[in-house]
Amino acid sequence: MKILIVGSGGREHALAWKIVKSPMVKKIFCAPGNPGIAEVAECVDIEAENVEGLYNFALKQKIDLTVVGPEDALTAGIVDRFRDGQLRIFGPSKRASIIEGSKVFAKTLMRKYGIPTADFKTFDDLKQAKKHLSSCEFPLVIKADGLAKGKGVFVCKTLEDANKHIDDIMNEKIFGQAGDKIVVEEFLSGEEVSILAVTDGKTIVPLSSAQDHKAVYDGDKGPNTGGMGAYSPVPLITDELQYYIEENILVPIVHAMKKENRPYKGVIYAGLMITSAGPKVLEFNARFGDPETQVLLMRMKSDLVPLLLSTVNDNLEDVDIEWHDCISICVVMTSKGYPDKYEKGLPISGLETLKGIDNVQVFHAGTSTKNGKVVTSGGRVLGVTTVGKDLRDAQKNVYEAIQKLSFDGVHYRRDIGSKAVYQKK
Ligand code: AMP
Ligand code: GLY
């Protein structure tokens, strides 16, 4: 088979790294890819949102299956275009990917179908939104409706804070049209967990659990990012809790989308807060998580390709996933200043020293090549991912590996995985 992966981040590197191991695969392309992905796939210079360009490439190359990484490509309608042209593609349609593309849609749907989530109100008018704040308790959470690269959510401790964020989103338009509407929602406390599942619209196959670390600094301090690191599995997610999540969140959301005439196929990613009153949905994403995919795929024993193909071919009921009995941790190394402004083009050293080590993978995210050398080109630069027999072992492996890598101003969290130590099974 020939496979095309769409995207250029750590998630796509992990997908390429896993897919290349499949005996079913003869050749992998990645558009646009990055220097790490170029070691296992042929990178083609087509941007992920260039739907027509990608379709023409896939047609010409006779691609058997296209796997979409980023949300922008999904909401731009890449899946619809490929399906219309009879090309096999893994991911939800444009109508279905609205589950991630609009928080107002997702929250309203959850309320309609009784899926547990924080209480909320939605607004398309700045004055009304501010008026509502005066009767609210703090902290509360303000969310831009549309896509904002994981940066459109603000936990506000005070009224001033909340007013400022509403101004930024609705008046200053820091996220453009994504801020035409907002959600104002109840603050939830607890542990965050990501539960991803694959579905063909009839059968749901949950993946193992993972925990992301969204805040930029240790101890969950500082602004939210796309994700600073992850580990899998999460000890907090017992079999009972996993069953509860499947019955009360995953099955209902897939049914709800079908009822709303937005049949869902692909990965459904539930970002959950495990509160004292049980799991509640913070958000749904329409794709593989980043960096959750890095840790999940390091632990996946089964071939990924049959899982992807069965989703596209509507026969997921025949698929079972096996996992390695280990813990995986991914620590993201970022550019100084991320998630705000940062410099690009800084040389990265040490990559060669970590090649060929079984339990360590350095997944590239924001990297590019300059004069034959790998340099930084994004906020999240590398996702150093390891496995270990237990959490301590995986943590030791990951932080030892990180010591071998460097670039000017590098930042990473020192506490990825530490929360799991205190969770009881
Ligand atoms: P979202 O994109 O909606 O998942 O929000 C991004 C991050 O903001 C989440 O991963 C949480 O860390 C935080 N967050 C979102 N909603 C809430 C909430 N209702 N209560 C507390 N924290 C939240
Ligand atoms: N790790 C968060 C996300 O993929 O949205």
CSV table of C-alpha atoms in Angstrom, one decimal, residues 56-302:
chain,number,residue,atom,x,y,z
A,56,ASN,CA,-4.4,15.9,-7.0
A,57,PHE,CA,-1.2,14.5,-5.5
A,58,ALA,CA,-3.0,11.5,-4.0
A,59,LEU,CA,-4.8,10.8,-7.3
A,60,LYS,CA,-1.6,11.0,-9.4
A,61,GLN,CA,0.4,8.8,-7.0
A,62,LYS,CA,-2.4,6.3,-6.6
A,63,ILE,CA,-2.4,6.7,-2.8
A,64,ASP,CA,-4.3,3.8,-1.1
A,65,LEU,CA,-5.0,5.6,2.2
A,66,THR,CA,-4.6,9.2,3.4
A,67,VAL,CA,-4.3,9.9,7.1
A,68,VAL,CA,-5.1,13.5,8.3
A,69,GLY,CA,-3.3,14.9,11.3
A,70,PRO,CA,-4.3,18.6,11.8
A,71,GLU,CA,-7.8,20.0,12.5
A,72,ASP,CA,-7.5,22.8,9.9
A,73,ALA,CA,-7.4,20.3,7.1
A,74,LEU,CA,-10.5,18.5,8.4
A,75,THR,CA,-12.5,21.7,8.9
A,76,ALA,CA,-11.4,22.8,5.4
A,77,GLY,CA,-13.2,19.7,4.0
A,78,ILE,CA,-10.3,17.5,2.9
A,79,VAL,CA,-12.2,14.3,3.8
A,80,ASP,CA,-15.2,15.4,1.7
A,81,ARG,CA,-13.0,16.2,-1.3
A,82,PHE,CA,-11.2,12.8,-1.2
A,83,ARG,CA,-14.4,10.8,-0.7
A,84,ASP,CA,-16.1,12.7,-3.6
A,85,GLY,CA,-13.2,11.7,-5.7
A,86,GLN,CA,-13.3,8.0,-4.5
A,87,LEU,CA,-10.1,8.2,-2.6
A,88,ARG,CA,-9.8,6.5,0.8
A,89,ILE,CA,-9.1,8.9,3.6
A,90,PHE,CA,-9.1,8.6,7.4
A,91,GLY,CA,-10.9,11.4,9.3
A,92,PRO,CA,-14.3,13.0,9.8
A,93,SER,CA,-16.1,15.1,7.2
A,94,LYS,CA,-16.3,18.8,7.4
A,95,ARG,CA,-19.8,18.6,8.8
A,96,ALA,CA,-18.6,16.2,11.5
A,97,SER,CA,-15.4,18.0,12.4
A,98,ILE,CA,-17.4,20.9,13.6
A,99,ILE,CA,-17.4,19.0,16.9
A,100,GLU,CA,-13.9,20.5,17.3
A,101,GLY,CA,-14.3,23.6,15.0
A,102,SER,CA,-17.0,25.2,17.1
A,103,LYS,CA,-17.1,25.0,20.9
A,104,VAL,CA,-20.6,26.6,20.8
A,105,PHE,CA,-21.8,23.7,18.6
A,106,ALA,CA,-20.1,21.1,20.8
A,107,LYS,CA,-21.4,22.5,24.1
A,108,THR,CA,-24.9,22.9,22.8
A,109,LEU,CA,-24.9,19.3,21.5
A,110,MET,CA,-23.7,18.0,24.8
A,111,ARG,CA,-26.5,19.8,26.6
A,112,LYS,CA,-29.0,18.5,24.2
A,113,TYR,CA,-27.9,14.8,24.6
A,114,GLY,CA,-27.1,14.9,28.3
A,115,ILE,CA,-23.4,14.3,27.9
A,116,PRO,CA,-21.7,15.5,31.2
A,117,THR,CA,-19.9,18.8,30.7
A,118,ALA,CA,-19.4,22.1,32.6
A,119,ASP,CA,-22.5,24.4,32.9
A,120,PHE,CA,-22.2,27.3,30.3
A,121,LYS,CA,-23.7,30.1,28.3
A,122,THR,CA,-22.8,31.2,24.8
A,123,PHE,CA,-22.6,34.7,23.5
A,124,ASP,CA,-22.2,36.5,20.1
A,125,ASP,CA,-22.5,40.0,21.7
A,126,LEU,CA,-19.7,41.5,23.8
A,127,LYS,CA,-22.0,43.7,25.9
A,128,GLN,CA,-24.3,40.7,26.8
A,129,ALA,CA,-21.3,38.6,27.6
A,130,LYS,CA,-19.9,41.3,30.0
A,131,LYS,CA,-23.3,41.8,31.6
A,132,HIS,CA,-23.5,38.1,32.3
A,133,LEU,CA,-20.1,38.1,34.0
A,134,SER,CA,-21.4,40.4,36.8
A,135,SER,CA,-23.6,37.6,38.1
A,136,CYS,CA,-20.9,34.9,37.8
A,137,GLU,CA,-18.8,33.2,40.4
A,138,PHE,CA,-15.0,33.1,39.9
A,139,PRO,CA,-12.9,31.5,38.7
A,140,LEU,CA,-14.7,30.9,35.4
A,141,VAL,CA,-13.5,29.9,31.9
A,142,ILE,CA,-13.8,31.9,28.7
A,143,LYS,CA,-13.4,30.1,25.4
A,144,ALA,CA,-13.3,31.4,21.8
A,145,ASP,CA,-15.7,29.5,19.7
A,146,GLY,CA,-13.4,28.5,16.8
A,147,LEU,CA,-10.0,27.0,16.2
A,148,ALA,CA,-7.1,28.8,18.1
A,149,LYS,CA,-4.3,26.2,18.2
A,150,GLY,CA,-5.1,25.3,21.8
A,151,LYS,CA,-4.7,28.9,22.9
A,152,GLY,CA,-8.3,30.1,22.9
A,153,VAL,CA,-9.2,29.1,26.4
A,154,PHE,CA,-8.7,31.4,29.5
A,155,VAL,CA,-9.2,30.4,33.1
A,156,CYS,CA,-10.1,33.8,34.7
A,157,LYS,CA,-9.7,34.4,38.5
A,158,THR,CA,-11.3,37.9,38.5
A,159,LEU,CA,-13.9,40.0,36.8
A,160,GLU,CA,-11.2,42.3,35.4
A,161,ASP,CA,-9.3,39.3,34.0
A,162,ALA,CA,-12.5,38.0,32.3
A,163,ASN,CA,-13.4,41.4,30.9
A,164,LYS,CA,-10.0,41.7,29.4
A,165,HIS,CA,-10.1,38.3,27.7
A,166,ILE,CA,-13.6,39.0,26.3
A,167,ASP,CA,-12.2,42.3,24.9
A,168,ASP,CA,-9.2,40.6,23.4
A,169,ILE,CA,-11.4,37.9,21.7
A,170,MET,CA,-14.5,39.8,20.6
A,171,ASN,CA,-13.2,43.3,20.1
A,172,GLU,CA,-9.4,43.0,19.4
A,173,LYS,CA,-10.2,39.8,17.5
A,174,ILE,CA,-6.9,38.1,18.5
A,175,PHE,CA,-8.2,34.9,17.0
A,176,GLY,CA,-10.0,36.5,14.1
A,177,GLN,CA,-13.4,35.1,13.3
A,178,ALA,CA,-12.8,32.2,15.7
A,179,GLY,CA,-13.8,34.8,18.3
A,180,ASP,CA,-17.1,36.0,16.9
A,181,LYS,CA,-18.8,33.9,19.5
A,182,ILE,CA,-17.6,32.8,23.0
A,183,VAL,CA,-18.5,30.2,25.6
A,184,VAL,CA,-18.5,31.3,29.3
A,185,GLU,CA,-18.3,28.2,31.4
A,186,GLU,CA,-18.1,26.9,34.9
A,187,PHE,CA,-14.6,26.2,36.2
A,188,LEU,CA,-14.0,22.5,36.9
A,189,SER,CA,-11.3,21.1,39.2
A,190,GLY,CA,-9.8,17.6,39.0
A,191,GLU,CA,-7.4,15.7,36.9
A,192,GLU,CA,-7.4,16.1,33.1
A,193,VAL,CA,-7.3,13.0,31.0
A,194,SER,CA,-7.5,12.4,27.2
A,195,ILE,CA,-9.5,9.5,26.0
A,196,LEU,CA,-9.2,8.8,22.3
A,197,ALA,CA,-11.3,6.3,20.4
A,198,VAL,CA,-11.5,5.3,16.8
A,199,THR,CA,-15.0,4.9,15.2
A,200,ASP,CA,-16.5,4.0,11.9
A,201,GLY,CA,-19.8,5.6,13.1
A,202,LYS,CA,-21.2,2.2,14.3
A,203,THR,CA,-18.4,0.6,16.4
A,204,ILE,CA,-16.2,2.5,18.8
A,205,VAL,CA,-12.7,1.2,19.6
A,206,PRO,CA,-11.2,3.2,22.6
A,207,LEU,CA,-7.5,3.6,22.7
A,208,SER,CA,-5.5,3.5,26.0
A,209,SER,CA,-5.7,6.6,28.3
A,210,ALA,CA,-3.2,9.5,28.2
A,211,GLN,CA,-2.6,12.7,30.1
A,212,ASP,CA,-1.5,15.9,28.5
A,213,HIS,CA,0.1,18.9,30.3
A,214,LYS,CA,-1.2,22.0,28.7
A,215,ALA,CA,0.4,24.8,30.8
A,216,VAL,CA,3.8,26.0,29.8
A,217,TYR,CA,5.5,25.8,33.2
A,218,ASP,CA,5.9,23.2,35.9
A,219,GLY,CA,3.1,22.7,38.3
A,220,ASP,CA,0.6,23.7,35.6
A,221,LYS,CA,1.6,27.3,35.8
A,222,GLY,CA,1.5,29.9,33.0
A,223,PRO,CA,-0.5,30.1,29.8
A,224,ASN,CA,-1.9,27.1,28.0
A,225,THR,CA,0.0,25.7,25.0
A,226,GLY,CA,-0.7,23.0,22.4
A,227,GLY,CA,0.7,20.5,24.9
A,228,MET,CA,4.0,20.3,26.8
A,229,GLY,CA,4.1,16.6,27.4
A,230,ALA,CA,2.1,13.5,28.0
A,231,TYR,CA,2.2,10.0,29.5
A,232,SER,CA,0.2,6.8,29.1
A,233,PRO,CA,-1.6,5.0,30.6
A,234,VAL,CA,-3.1,7.1,33.3
A,235,PRO,CA,-3.4,5.1,36.6
A,236,LEU,CA,-6.5,7.1,37.6
A,237,ILE,CA,-8.5,5.6,34.7
A,238,THR,CA,-9.6,2.3,36.3
A,239,ASP,CA,-11.6,-0.3,34.2
A,240,GLU,CA,-14.8,1.0,35.9
A,241,LEU,CA,-14.1,4.6,35.0
A,242,GLN,CA,-13.1,3.6,31.4
A,243,TYR,CA,-16.5,1.8,31.1
A,244,TYR,CA,-18.3,4.9,32.5
A,245,ILE,CA,-16.6,7.1,29.9
A,246,GLU,CA,-17.4,4.8,27.1
A,247,GLU,CA,-21.1,4.4,28.1
A,248,ASN,CA,-21.8,8.1,29.1
A,249,ILE,CA,-19.5,10.0,26.7
A,250,LEU,CA,-18.1,8.2,23.7
A,251,VAL,CA,-21.2,6.1,22.7
A,252,PRO,CA,-23.6,9.1,23.2
A,253,ILE,CA,-21.5,11.5,21.2
A,254,VAL,CA,-21.1,9.2,18.2
A,255,HIS,CA,-24.9,8.5,18.3
A,256,ALA,CA,-25.7,12.3,18.8
A,257,MET,CA,-23.6,13.1,15.7
A,258,LYS,CA,-25.5,10.5,13.7
A,259,LYS,CA,-28.8,11.8,14.8
A,260,GLU,CA,-27.8,15.3,13.9
A,261,ASN,CA,-27.0,14.1,10.4
A,262,ARG,CA,-23.3,14.5,10.9
A,263,PRO,CA,-22.1,10.9,10.9
A,264,TYR,CA,-18.7,10.6,12.5
A,265,LYS,CA,-15.8,8.5,11.3
A,266,GLY,CA,-12.2,8.8,12.4
A,267,VAL,CA,-10.7,9.6,15.8
A,268,ILE,CA,-12.9,11.1,18.4
A,269,TYR,CA,-10.8,12.7,21.2
A,270,ALA,CA,-12.5,13.5,24.5
A,271,GLY,CA,-10.6,15.9,26.7
A,272,LEU,CA,-12.0,15.2,30.2
A,273,MET,CA,-11.8,16.6,33.7
A,274,ILE,CA,-12.2,13.8,36.2
A,275,THR,CA,-14.1,15.8,38.9
A,276,SER,CA,-15.3,14.6,42.3
A,277,ALA,CA,-18.8,14.3,40.5
A,278,GLY,CA,-17.3,12.1,37.8
A,279,PRO,CA,-15.8,12.7,34.3
A,280,LYS,CA,-16.9,15.8,32.5
A,281,VAL,CA,-16.0,16.8,28.9
A,282,LEU,CA,-13.8,19.9,28.5
A,283,GLU,CA,-13.7,19.6,24.7
A,284,PHE,CA,-13.9,17.2,21.8
A,285,ASN,CA,-11.3,17.1,19.1
A,286,ALA,CA,-11.8,15.5,15.7
A,287,ARG,CA,-8.3,14.0,15.3
A,288,PHE,CA,-5.3,12.4,17.1
A,289,GLY,CA,-4.0,14.5,20.0
A,290,ASP,CA,-0.5,16.0,20.0
A,291,PRO,CA,1.5,14.9,22.1
A,292,GLU,CA,-0.9,12.1,23.2
A,293,THR,CA,-0.4,10.2,19.9
A,294,GLN,CA,3.4,10.0,20.5
A,295,VAL,CA,2.9,8.1,23.8
A,296,LEU,CA,0.0,6.0,22.6
A,297,LEU,CA,1.8,4.8,19.5
A,298,MET,CA,5.0,4.0,21.4
A,299,ARG,CA,2.8,1.6,23.5
A,300,MET,CA,0.7,0.2,20.7
A,301,LYS,CA,1.7,-3.4,19.9
A,302,SER,CA,-0.8,-3.9,17.1
